[in-house]
PDB file of C-alpha atoms in Angstrom:
ATOM      1  CA  MET A 220     129.730 105.467 113.471  1.00 62.00           C
ATOM      2  CA  SER A 221     129.436 102.213 115.401  1.00 89.00           C
ATOM      3  CA  PHE A 222     125.611 102.197 115.729  1.00 98.00           C
ATOM      4  CA  GLU A 223     125.907 100.272 119.008  1.00 97.00           C
ATOM      5  CA  ARG A 224     122.877 101.938 120.570  1.00 98.00           C
ATOM      6  CA  GLU A 225     120.811 101.620 117.410  1.00 98.00           C
ATOM      7  CA  LEU A 226     121.597  97.906 117.193  1.00 98.00           C
ATOM      8  CA  ALA A 227     120.790  97.307 120.848  1.00 98.00           C
ATOM      9  CA  VAL A 228     117.436  99.096 120.568  1.00 98.00           C
ATOM     10  CA  ALA A 229     116.596  97.334 117.305  1.00 98.00           C
ATOM     11  CA  ARG A 230     117.417  93.873 118.642  1.00 98.00           C
ATOM     12  CA  GLN A 231     115.367  94.284 121.807  1.00 98.00           C
ATOM     13  CA  LEU A 232     112.490  95.892 119.943  1.00 98.00           C
ATOM     14  CA  ALA A 233     112.417  93.016 117.462  1.00 98.00           C
ATOM     15  CA  LEU A 234     112.232  90.542 120.346  1.00 98.00           C
ATOM     16  CA  ASP A 235     109.412  92.506 121.971  1.00 98.00           C
ATOM     17  CA  ALA A 236     107.464  92.660 118.702  1.00 98.00           C
ATOM     18  CA  GLY A 237     108.016  88.941 118.207  1.00 97.00           C
ATOM     19  CA  ASN A 238     106.577  88.180 121.622  1.00 97.00           C
ATOM     20  CA  LEU A 239     103.587  90.386 120.853  1.00 97.00           C
ATOM     21  CA  ALA A 240     102.966  88.516 117.601  1.00 96.00           C
ATOM     22  CA  LEU A 241     103.248  85.159 119.384  1.00 97.00           C
ATOM     23  CA  GLN A 242     100.616  86.326 121.861  1.00 96.00           C
ATOM     24  CA  TYR A 243      98.276  87.115 118.977  1.00 93.00           C
ATOM     25  CA  GLN A 244      98.842  83.630 117.597  1.00 91.00           C
ATOM     26  CA  GLN A 245      97.912  82.159 120.949  1.00 89.00           C
ATOM     27  CA  ASP A 246      94.813  84.326 121.435  1.00 90.00           C
ATOM     28  CA  GLY A 247      93.557  84.233 117.833  1.00 85.00           C
ATOM     29  CA  PHE A 248      93.063  86.954 115.217  1.00 83.00           C
ATOM     30  CA  GLU A 249      91.114  87.869 112.108  1.00 84.00           C
ATOM     31  CA  VAL A 250      92.636  88.094 108.639  1.00 85.00           C
ATOM     32  CA  GLU A 251      91.911  90.834 106.108  1.00 85.00           C
ATOM     33  CA  ASP A 252      92.952  91.178 102.475  1.00 84.00           C
ATOM     34  CA  LYS A 253      94.847  94.231 101.285  1.00 80.00           C
ATOM     35  CA  PRO A 254      94.122  95.738  97.835  1.00 83.00           C
ATOM     36  CA  ASP A 255      96.931  93.580  96.396  1.00 76.00           C
ATOM     37  CA  SER A 256      95.263  90.455  97.895  1.00 70.00           C
ATOM     38  CA  SER A 257      98.057  89.919 100.417  1.00 81.00           C
ATOM     39  CA  PRO A 258      96.849  89.216 103.972  1.00 85.00           C
ATOM     40  CA  VAL A 259      97.136  91.504 106.975  1.00 89.00           C
ATOM     41  CA  THR A 260      96.198  90.802 110.588  1.00 91.00           C
ATOM     42  CA  ALA A 261      95.760  92.757 113.791  1.00 93.00           C
ATOM     43  CA  ALA A 262      99.149  91.356 114.787  1.00 94.00           C
ATOM     44  CA  ASP A 263     100.850  93.035 111.809  1.00 95.00           C
ATOM     45  CA  LYS A 264      99.301  96.366 112.736  1.00 95.00           C
ATOM     46  CA  ALA A 265     100.020  96.078 116.463  1.00 96.00           C
ATOM     47  CA  CYS A 266     103.638  95.083 115.884  1.00 97.00           C
ATOM     48  CA  GLU A 267     104.220  97.959 113.488  1.00 97.00           C
ATOM     49  CA  LYS A 268     102.668 100.357 116.013  1.00 97.00           C
ATOM     50  CA  LEU A 269     105.102  99.030 118.635  1.00 98.00           C
ATOM     51  CA  PHE A 270     108.054  99.434 116.277  1.00 98.00           C
ATOM     52  CA  ALA A 271     107.047 102.950 115.270  1.00 98.00           C
ATOM     53  CA  SER A 272     106.235 104.285 118.750  1.00 98.00           C
ATOM     54  CA  THR A 273     109.425 102.902 120.280  1.00 98.00           C
ATOM     55  CA  LEU A 274     111.664 104.176 117.495  1.00 98.00           C
ATOM     56  CA  GLU A 275     110.040 107.618 117.632  1.00 98.00           C
ATOM     57  CA  ALA A 276     110.699 107.751 121.366  1.00 98.00           C
ATOM     58  CA  GLU A 277     114.298 106.530 121.093  1.00 98.00           C
ATOM     59  CA  PHE A 278     115.293 108.403 117.928  1.00 98.00           C
ATOM     60  CA  PRO A 279     112.847 111.301 117.469  1.00 98.00           C
ATOM     61  CA  ALA A 280     114.730 112.864 114.547  1.00 98.00           C
ATOM     62  CA  ASP A 281     114.694 109.681 112.439  1.00 98.00           C
ATOM     63  CA  GLY A 282     112.225 108.902 109.674  1.00 98.00           C
ATOM     64  CA  LEU A 283     110.067 105.777 109.404  1.00 98.00           C
ATOM     65  CA  LEU A 284     108.814 103.572 106.578  1.00 98.00           C
ATOM     66  CA  GLY A 285     106.642 100.580 107.416  1.00 97.00           C
ATOM     67  CA  GLU A 286     104.709  98.010 105.430  1.00 95.00           C
ATOM     68  CA  GLU A 287     101.461  98.725 107.264  1.00 94.00           C
ATOM     69  CA  GLY A 288     101.503 102.478 106.784  1.00 92.00           C
ATOM     70  CA  ALA A 289     104.077 103.946 109.165  1.00 93.00           C
ATOM     71  CA  ASN A 290     105.536 106.887 107.271  1.00 95.00           C
ATOM     72  CA  LYS A 291     107.444 109.743 108.822  1.00 96.00           C
ATOM     73  CA  THR A 292     109.881 112.154 107.270  1.00 95.00           C
ATOM     74  CA  GLY A 293     112.753 112.665 109.665  1.00 95.00           C
ATOM     75  CA  THR A 294     114.762 115.790 110.279  1.00 96.00           C
ATOM     76  CA  ASN A 295     118.041 114.037 109.488  1.00 96.00           C
ATOM     77  CA  SER A 296     119.323 111.580 106.873  1.00 95.00           C
ATOM     78  CA  ARG A 297     118.220 108.465 108.778  1.00 98.00           C
ATOM     79  CA  ARG A 298     115.167 106.252 108.283  1.00 98.00           C
ATOM     80  CA  TRP A 299     114.023 103.038 109.944  1.00 98.00           C
ATOM     81  CA  ILE A 300     112.432 100.538 107.535  1.00 98.00           C
ATOM     82  CA  ILE A 301     109.973  98.154 109.183  1.00 98.00           C
ATOM     83  CA  ASP A 302     108.359  94.862 108.218  1.00 98.00           C
ATOM     84  CA  PRO A 303     106.376  93.937 111.352  1.00 97.00           C
ATOM     85  CA  ILE A 304     105.571  90.404 110.164  1.00 96.00           C
ATOM     86  CA  ASP A 305     107.383  89.198 107.073  1.00 96.00           C
ATOM     87  CA  GLY A 306     105.582  86.110 105.830  1.00 92.00           C
ATOM     88  CA  THR A 307     102.064  86.897 107.037  1.00 92.00           C
ATOM     89  CA  ARG A 308     100.747  83.910 105.078  1.00 91.00           C
ATOM     90  CA  ASP A 309     103.044  81.696 107.149  1.00 92.00           C
ATOM     91  CA  PHE A 310     101.938  83.484 110.323  1.00 93.00           C
ATOM     92  CA  VAL A 311      98.287  82.916 109.455  1.00 92.00           C
ATOM     93  CA  ARG A 312      98.807  79.221 108.717  1.00 92.00           C
ATOM     94  CA  GLY A 313     100.889  78.560 111.818  1.00 91.00           C
ATOM     95  CA  ASN A 314     104.123  78.017 109.908  1.00 92.00           C
ATOM     96  CA  ARG A 315     107.086  78.970 112.109  1.00 95.00           C
ATOM     97  CA  LEU A 316     109.172  80.628 109.373  1.00 95.00           C
ATOM     98  CA  TRP A 317     107.650  84.132 109.631  1.00 97.00           C
ATOM     99  CA  SER A 318     109.835  86.912 110.925  1.00 98.00           C
ATOM    100  CA  ASN A 319     110.045  90.590 111.735  1.00 98.00           C
ATOM    101  CA  LEU A 320     112.549  92.774 109.926  1.00 98.00           C
ATOM    102  CA  LEU A 321     114.052  96.115 110.867  1.00 98.00           C
ATOM    103  CA  GLY A 322     116.678  98.096 108.992  1.00 98.00           C
ATOM    104  CA  LEU A 323     118.272 101.500 109.502  1.00 98.00           C
ATOM    105  CA  GLU A 324     119.006 103.467 106.337  1.00 98.00           C
ATOM    106  CA  VAL A 325     121.444 106.400 106.528  1.00 98.00           C
ATOM    107  CA  ASP A 326     122.000 108.575 103.454  1.00 97.00           C
ATOM    108  CA  GLY A 327     120.518 105.809 101.303  1.00 96.00           C
ATOM    109  CA  VAL A 328     122.744 103.046 102.728  1.00 98.00           C
ATOM    110  CA  ILE A 329     121.481 100.287 105.028  1.00 98.00           C
ATOM    111  CA  GLU A 330     123.721 100.432 108.086  1.00 98.00           C
ATOM    112  CA  VAL A 331     121.908  98.150 110.549  1.00 98.00           C
ATOM    113  CA  GLY A 332     119.718  95.108 109.984  1.00 98.00           C
ATOM    114  CA  VAL A 333     117.866  92.769 112.357  1.00 98.00           C
ATOM    115  CA  ALA A 334     115.814  89.732 111.325  1.00 98.00           C
ATOM    116  CA  THR A 335     114.063  87.831 114.107  1.00 98.00           C
ATOM    117  CA  PHE A 336     112.168  84.541 113.809  1.00 98.00           C
ATOM    118  CA  PRO A 337     110.095  84.524 117.014  1.00 97.00           C
ATOM    119  CA  ALA A 338     108.577  81.058 116.634  1.00 96.00           C
ATOM    120  CA  LEU A 339     112.066  79.581 116.155  1.00 96.00           C
ATOM    121  CA  ASP A 340     113.764  81.710 118.831  1.00 96.00           C
ATOM    122  CA  GLU A 341     116.430  82.837 116.368  1.00 98.00           C
ATOM    123  CA  GLN A 342     117.737  86.307 115.595  1.00 98.00           C
ATOM    124  CA  TYR A 343     120.125  87.487 112.873  1.00 98.00           C
ATOM    125  CA  TYR A 344     121.753  90.911 112.846  1.00 98.00           C
ATOM    126  CA  ALA A 345     124.480  92.984 111.240  1.00 98.00           C
ATOM    127  CA  VAL A 346     126.030  96.438 111.224  1.00 98.00           C
ATOM    128  CA  ARG A 347     127.704  97.449 107.986  1.00 98.00           C
ATOM    129  CA  GLY A 348     131.417  96.797 108.311  1.00 97.00           C
ATOM    130  CA  GLY A 349     131.021  94.774 111.516  1.00 97.00           C
ATOM    131  CA  GLY A 350     130.065  91.304 110.342  1.00 98.00           C
ATOM    132  CA  ALA A 351     126.804  89.365 110.599  1.00 98.00           C
ATOM    133  CA  PHE A 352     125.683  87.172 113.495  1.00 98.00           C
ATOM    134  CA  ARG A 353     123.043  84.635 114.531  1.00 98.00           C
ATOM    135  CA  VAL A 354     121.706  84.178 118.047  1.00 98.00           C
ATOM    136  CA  VAL A 355     120.076  80.867 118.973  1.00 96.00           C
ATOM    137  CA  LYS A 356     119.046  80.358 122.605  1.00 89.00           C
ATOM    138  CA  GLY A 357     121.552  82.955 123.689  1.00 90.00           C
ATOM    139  CA  GLU A 358     124.500  81.520 121.762  1.00 95.00           C
ATOM    140  CA  VAL A 359     126.036  83.918 119.237  1.00 97.00           C
ATOM    141  CA  THR A 360     127.807  82.684 116.099  1.00 98.00           C
ATOM    142  CA  ARG A 361     129.265  84.659 113.222  1.00 98.00           C
ATOM    143  CA  LEU A 362     127.724  84.085 109.790  1.00 98.00           C
ATOM    144  CA  LYS A 363     129.885  83.091 106.847  1.00 98.00           C
ATOM    145  CA  ALA A 364     128.889  82.430 103.256  1.00 98.00           C
ATOM    146  CA  SER A 365     129.455  78.995 101.756  1.00 98.00           C
ATOM    147  CA  SER A 366     132.580  78.305  99.718  1.00 97.00           C
ATOM    148  CA  ILE A 367     130.908  75.738  97.420  1.00 97.00           C
ATOM    149  CA  ASP A 368     131.984  76.694  93.921  1.00 96.00           C
ATOM    150  CA  THR A 369     129.898  74.533  91.592  1.00 97.00           C
ATOM    151  CA  VAL A 370     126.171  74.787  90.887  1.00 97.00           C
ATOM    152  CA  GLU A 371     125.897  71.003  90.962  1.00 97.00           C
ATOM    153  CA  ARG A 372     126.792  70.993  94.687  1.00 98.00           C
ATOM    154  CA  ALA A 373     124.843  74.133  95.567  1.00 98.00           C
ATOM    155  CA  VAL A 374     121.416  74.789  97.066  1.00 98.00           C
ATOM    156  CA  ALA A 375     119.125  77.335  95.413  1.00 97.00           C
ATOM    157  CA  CYS A 376     116.256  79.111  97.174  1.00 96.00           C
ATOM    158  CA  VAL A 377     113.635  80.513  94.806  1.00 91.00           C
ATOM    159  CA  LEU A 378     110.405  82.228  95.789  1.00 83.00           C
ATOM    160  CA  GLN A 379     106.980  82.596  94.213  1.00 78.00           C
ATOM    161  CA  PHE A 380     106.858  79.639  91.891  1.00 72.00           C
ATOM    162  CA  ASN A 381     103.121  80.418  91.601  1.00 66.00           C
ATOM    163  CA  ASN A 382     104.077  83.630  89.784  1.00 67.00           C
ATOM    164  CA  VAL A 383     106.763  82.113  87.602  1.00 59.00           C
ATOM    165  CA  ALA A 384     105.192  83.548  84.450  1.00 55.00           C
ATOM    166  CA  ILE A 385     105.984  87.111  85.560  1.00 53.00           C
ATOM    167  CA  ARG A 386     109.712  86.459  85.603  1.00 66.00           C
ATOM    168  CA  PRO A 387     111.650  87.948  82.686  1.00 72.00           C
ATOM    169  CA  HIS A 388     113.723  84.757  82.595  1.00 77.00           C
ATOM    170  CA  SER A 389     110.909  82.225  83.191  1.00 78.00           C
ATOM    171  CA  ASP A 390     111.776  80.178  80.113  1.00 82.00           C
ATOM    172  CA  ARG A 391     115.286  79.567  81.487  1.00 87.00           C
ATOM    173  CA  LEU A 392     114.455  79.152  85.169  1.00 89.00           C
ATOM    174  CA  LEU A 393     113.708  75.421  85.355  1.00 88.00           C
ATOM    175  CA  PRO A 394     116.679  74.391  83.186  1.00 92.00           C
ATOM    176  CA  PHE A 395     118.939  76.505  85.384  1.00 93.00           C
ATOM    177  CA  LEU A 396     117.505  75.141  88.639  1.00 94.00           C
ATOM    178  CA  SER A 397     117.758  71.556  87.375  1.00 95.00           C
ATOM    179  CA  ARG A 398     121.529  71.882  87.627  1.00 97.00           C
ATOM    180  CA  PHE A 399     121.475  72.537  91.386  1.00 97.00           C
ATOM    181  CA  TRP A 400     122.044  69.910  94.061  1.00 98.00           C
ATOM    182  CA  ALA A 401     118.754  70.951  95.699  1.00 97.00           C
ATOM    183  CA  VAL A 402     116.105  73.680  95.443  1.00 95.00           C
ATOM    184  CA  ARG A 403     114.172  75.153  98.369  1.00 94.00           C
ATOM    185  CA  SER A 404     111.309  77.645  98.732  1.00 91.00           C
ATOM    186  CA  LEU A 405     110.782  78.309 102.432  1.00 91.00           C
ATOM    187  CA  GLY A 406     110.040  82.039 102.542  1.00 86.00           C
ATOM    188  CA  GLY A 407     112.069  85.115 101.645  1.00 83.00           C
ATOM    189  CA  ALA A 408     113.644  85.969 104.975  1.00 96.00           C
ATOM    190  CA  TRP A 409     114.398  82.384 105.950  1.00 97.00           C
ATOM    191  CA  ASP A 410     115.795  81.466 102.526  1.00 97.00           C
ATOM    192  CA  SER A 411     118.086  84.485 102.518  1.00 98.00           C
ATOM    193  CA  MET A 412     119.342  83.630 105.999  1.00 98.00           C
ATOM    194  CA  LEU A 413     120.154  80.111 104.785  1.00 98.00           C
ATOM    195  CA  VAL A 414     122.475  81.695 102.231  1.00 98.00           C
ATOM    196  CA  ALA A 415     123.957  84.053 104.811  1.00 98.00           C
ATOM    197  CA  SER A 416     124.537  81.092 107.135  1.00 98.00           C
ATOM    198  CA  GLY A 417     126.369  79.010 104.541  1.00 98.00           C
ATOM    199  CA  GLN A 418     123.512  76.483 104.282  1.00 98.00           C
ATOM    200  CA  ALA A 419     122.530  77.524 100.752  1.00 98.00           C
ATOM    201  CA  GLU A 420     124.255  79.414  97.948  1.00 98.00           C
ATOM    202  CA  PHE A 421     121.612  81.316  95.958  1.00 98.00           C
ATOM    203  CA  TRP A 422     118.389  83.178  96.746  1.00 97.00           C
ATOM    204  CA  LEU A 423     116.115  84.605  94.045  1.00 94.00           C
ATOM    205  CA  GLU A 424     113.279  86.927  95.075  1.00 93.00           C
ATOM    206  CA  PRO A 425     111.167  88.052  92.073  1.00 90.00           C
ATOM    207  CA  THR A 426     109.014  90.674  93.805  1.00 90.00           C
ATOM    208  CA  ALA A 427     109.870  92.566  96.968  1.00 94.00           C
ATOM    209  CA  LYS A 428     109.389  95.902  98.698  1.00 96.00           C
ATOM    210  CA  PRO A 429     112.062  97.889 100.553  1.00 98.00           C
ATOM    211  CA  TRP A 430     110.843  96.608 103.938  1.00 98.00           C
ATOM    212  CA  ASP A 431     111.291  93.024 102.703  1.00 97.00           C
ATOM    213  CA  LEU A 432     114.923  93.666 101.807  1.00 98.00           C
ATOM    214  CA  ALA A 433     116.455  96.339 104.035  1.00 98.00           C
ATOM    215  CA  ALA A 434     117.505  94.168 106.976  1.00 98.00           C
ATOM    216  CA  LEU A 435     118.253  91.092 104.878  1.00 98.00           C
ATOM    217  CA  SER A 436     120.521  92.923 102.449  1.00 98.00           C
ATOM    218  CA  VAL A 437     123.030  94.127 105.041  1.00 98.00           C
ATOM    219  CA  ILE A 438     123.019  90.816 106.923  1.00 98.00           C
ATOM    220  CA  CYS A 439     123.756  88.874 103.738  1.00 98.00           C
ATOM    221  CA  LYS A 440     126.481  91.264 102.604  1.00 98.00           C
ATOM    222  CA  GLU A 441     128.161  91.228 106.000  1.00 98.00           C
ATOM    223  CA  ALA A 442     128.144  87.418 105.859  1.00 98.00           C
ATOM    224  CA  GLY A 443     130.192  87.652 102.671  1.00 98.00           C
ATOM    225  CA  CYS A 444     127.415  87.229 100.103  1.00 98.00           C
ATOM    226  CA  ARG A 445     126.743  89.327  97.006  1.00 98.00           C
ATOM    227  CA  TYR A 446     123.473  91.243  96.911  1.00 98.00           C
ATOM    228  CA  PHE A 447     121.901  92.956  93.887  1.00 97.00           C
ATOM    229  CA  ASP A 448     118.641  93.311  91.980  1.00 96.00           C
ATOM    230  CA  TYR A 449     117.794  91.900  88.543  1.00 93.00           C
ATOM    231  CA  SER A 450     119.570  94.859  86.947  1.00 94.00           C
ATOM    232  CA  GLY A 451     122.741  94.201  88.913  1.00 95.00           C
ATOM    233  CA  ASN A 452     122.348  97.177  91.265  1.00 96.00           C
ATOM    234  CA  ASP A 453     122.907  97.114  95.020  1.00 97.00           C
ATOM    235  CA  THR A 454     119.515  98.530  95.983  1.00 98.00           C
ATOM    236  CA  ILE A 455     116.461  97.635  98.039  1.00 98.00           C
ATOM    237  CA  TYR A 456     114.247  99.663  95.686  1.00 98.00           C
ATOM    238  CA  GLY A 457     114.527  97.570  92.511  1.00 96.00           C
ATOM    239  CA  GLY A 458     111.447  95.445  93.231  1.00 94.00           C
ATOM    240  CA  ASN A 459     113.387  92.163  93.299  1.00 93.00           C
ATOM    241  CA  ALA A 460     116.578  90.757  94.778  1.00 95.00           C
ATOM    242  CA  VAL A 461     119.366  88.235  94.425  1.00 96.00           C
ATOM    243  CA  VAL A 462     121.716  86.931  97.092  1.00 98.00           C
ATOM    244  CA  VAL A 463     124.508  84.616  95.977  1.00 98.00           C
ATOM    245  CA  THR A 464     127.863  83.447  97.219  1.00 98.00           C
ATOM    246  CA  PRO A 465     130.922  84.987  95.543  1.00 97.00           C
ATOM    247  CA  ALA A 466     131.945  81.676  93.970  1.00 97.00           C
ATOM    248  CA  LEU A 467     128.638  81.383  92.083  1.00 98.00           C
ATOM    249  CA  GLU A 468     128.061  85.050  91.287  1.00 97.00           C
ATOM    250  CA  ALA A 469     129.248  84.760  87.676  1.00 96.00           C
ATOM    251  CA  GLU A 470     126.879  81.815  87.036  1.00 95.00           C
ATOM    252  CA  VAL A 471     123.899  83.709  88.433  1.00 96.00           C
ATOM    253  CA  ARG A 472     124.721  86.929  86.592  1.00 95.00           C
ATOM    254  CA  SER A 473     124.950  84.964  83.364  1.00 94.00           C
ATOM    255  CA  PHE A 474     121.549  83.372  84.037  1.00 93.00           C
ATOM    256  CA  LEU A 475     120.013  86.806  84.652  1.00 92.00           C
ATOM    257  CA  GLY A 476     121.571  88.164  81.464  1.00 92.00           C
ATOM    258  CA  LEU A 477     123.713  90.714  83.269  1.00 91.00           C
ATOM    259  CA  SER A 478     126.722  91.932  81.383  1.00 71.00           C
ATOM    260  CA  GLY A 479     130.034  92.900  82.919  1.00 58.00           C
ATOM    261  CA  GLN A 480     132.161  91.315  85.566  1.00 52.00           C
ATOM    262  CA  PRO A 481     131.025  90.335  89.072  1.00 55.00           C
ATOM    263  CA  VAL A 482     131.725  92.769  91.854  1.00 51.00           C
ATOM    264  CA  ALA A 483     135.226  92.248  93.299  1.00 45.00           C
TER     265      ALA A 483
END
């Protein structure tokens, strides 16, 4: 399947949701805390409602899974996975690196992914087997992973330094990162897109939900990156994620304590 219609709907819907979120930023909004202490705003809820209602109208047989509660069991093997505002803390503080993420899962495989950064006017998208692309002000370019093959010349992107103690490899993290040319922590979606774009080589995400990873995983893989969780599995359900360029995969697997050879 080419998923041309699904991609077209997803891309336009992501743009529409981004514009809705930008309107909330302009008009103002209140912030609530979820049970896990993460923030949620009226913009998150409104954008997810837009995603869910549009997808139900366009693809009525498909299931839904959204961060803010959208949950529908479809009548086929397809499910849309929605993160209406990824990086709500950034959204609340006026940082421009928040995004919206939309992925289509078919028989457990992510086939389509769209990541839009409304405040930056950038969109990234991929269909499995068709490559990954970035759109900036209407100009489309194909994404390609970096070919840098030494850690000392590479850029690492690592999230949640405030929760470093929860990492199973926390005692080795700083020594490992000290070998890199530079280290960044700009937000999960943006950091992963840096790797997909060839502007960084390694992204480490210690805690994540399926809606955080669905779109990003297929975009990164279609750009030529390796994607896996801390156990070495290609899944969005492992609770964490790694994206790395092929040339540095062995180094990262060794750091994580993963046995076996890198994926060919």
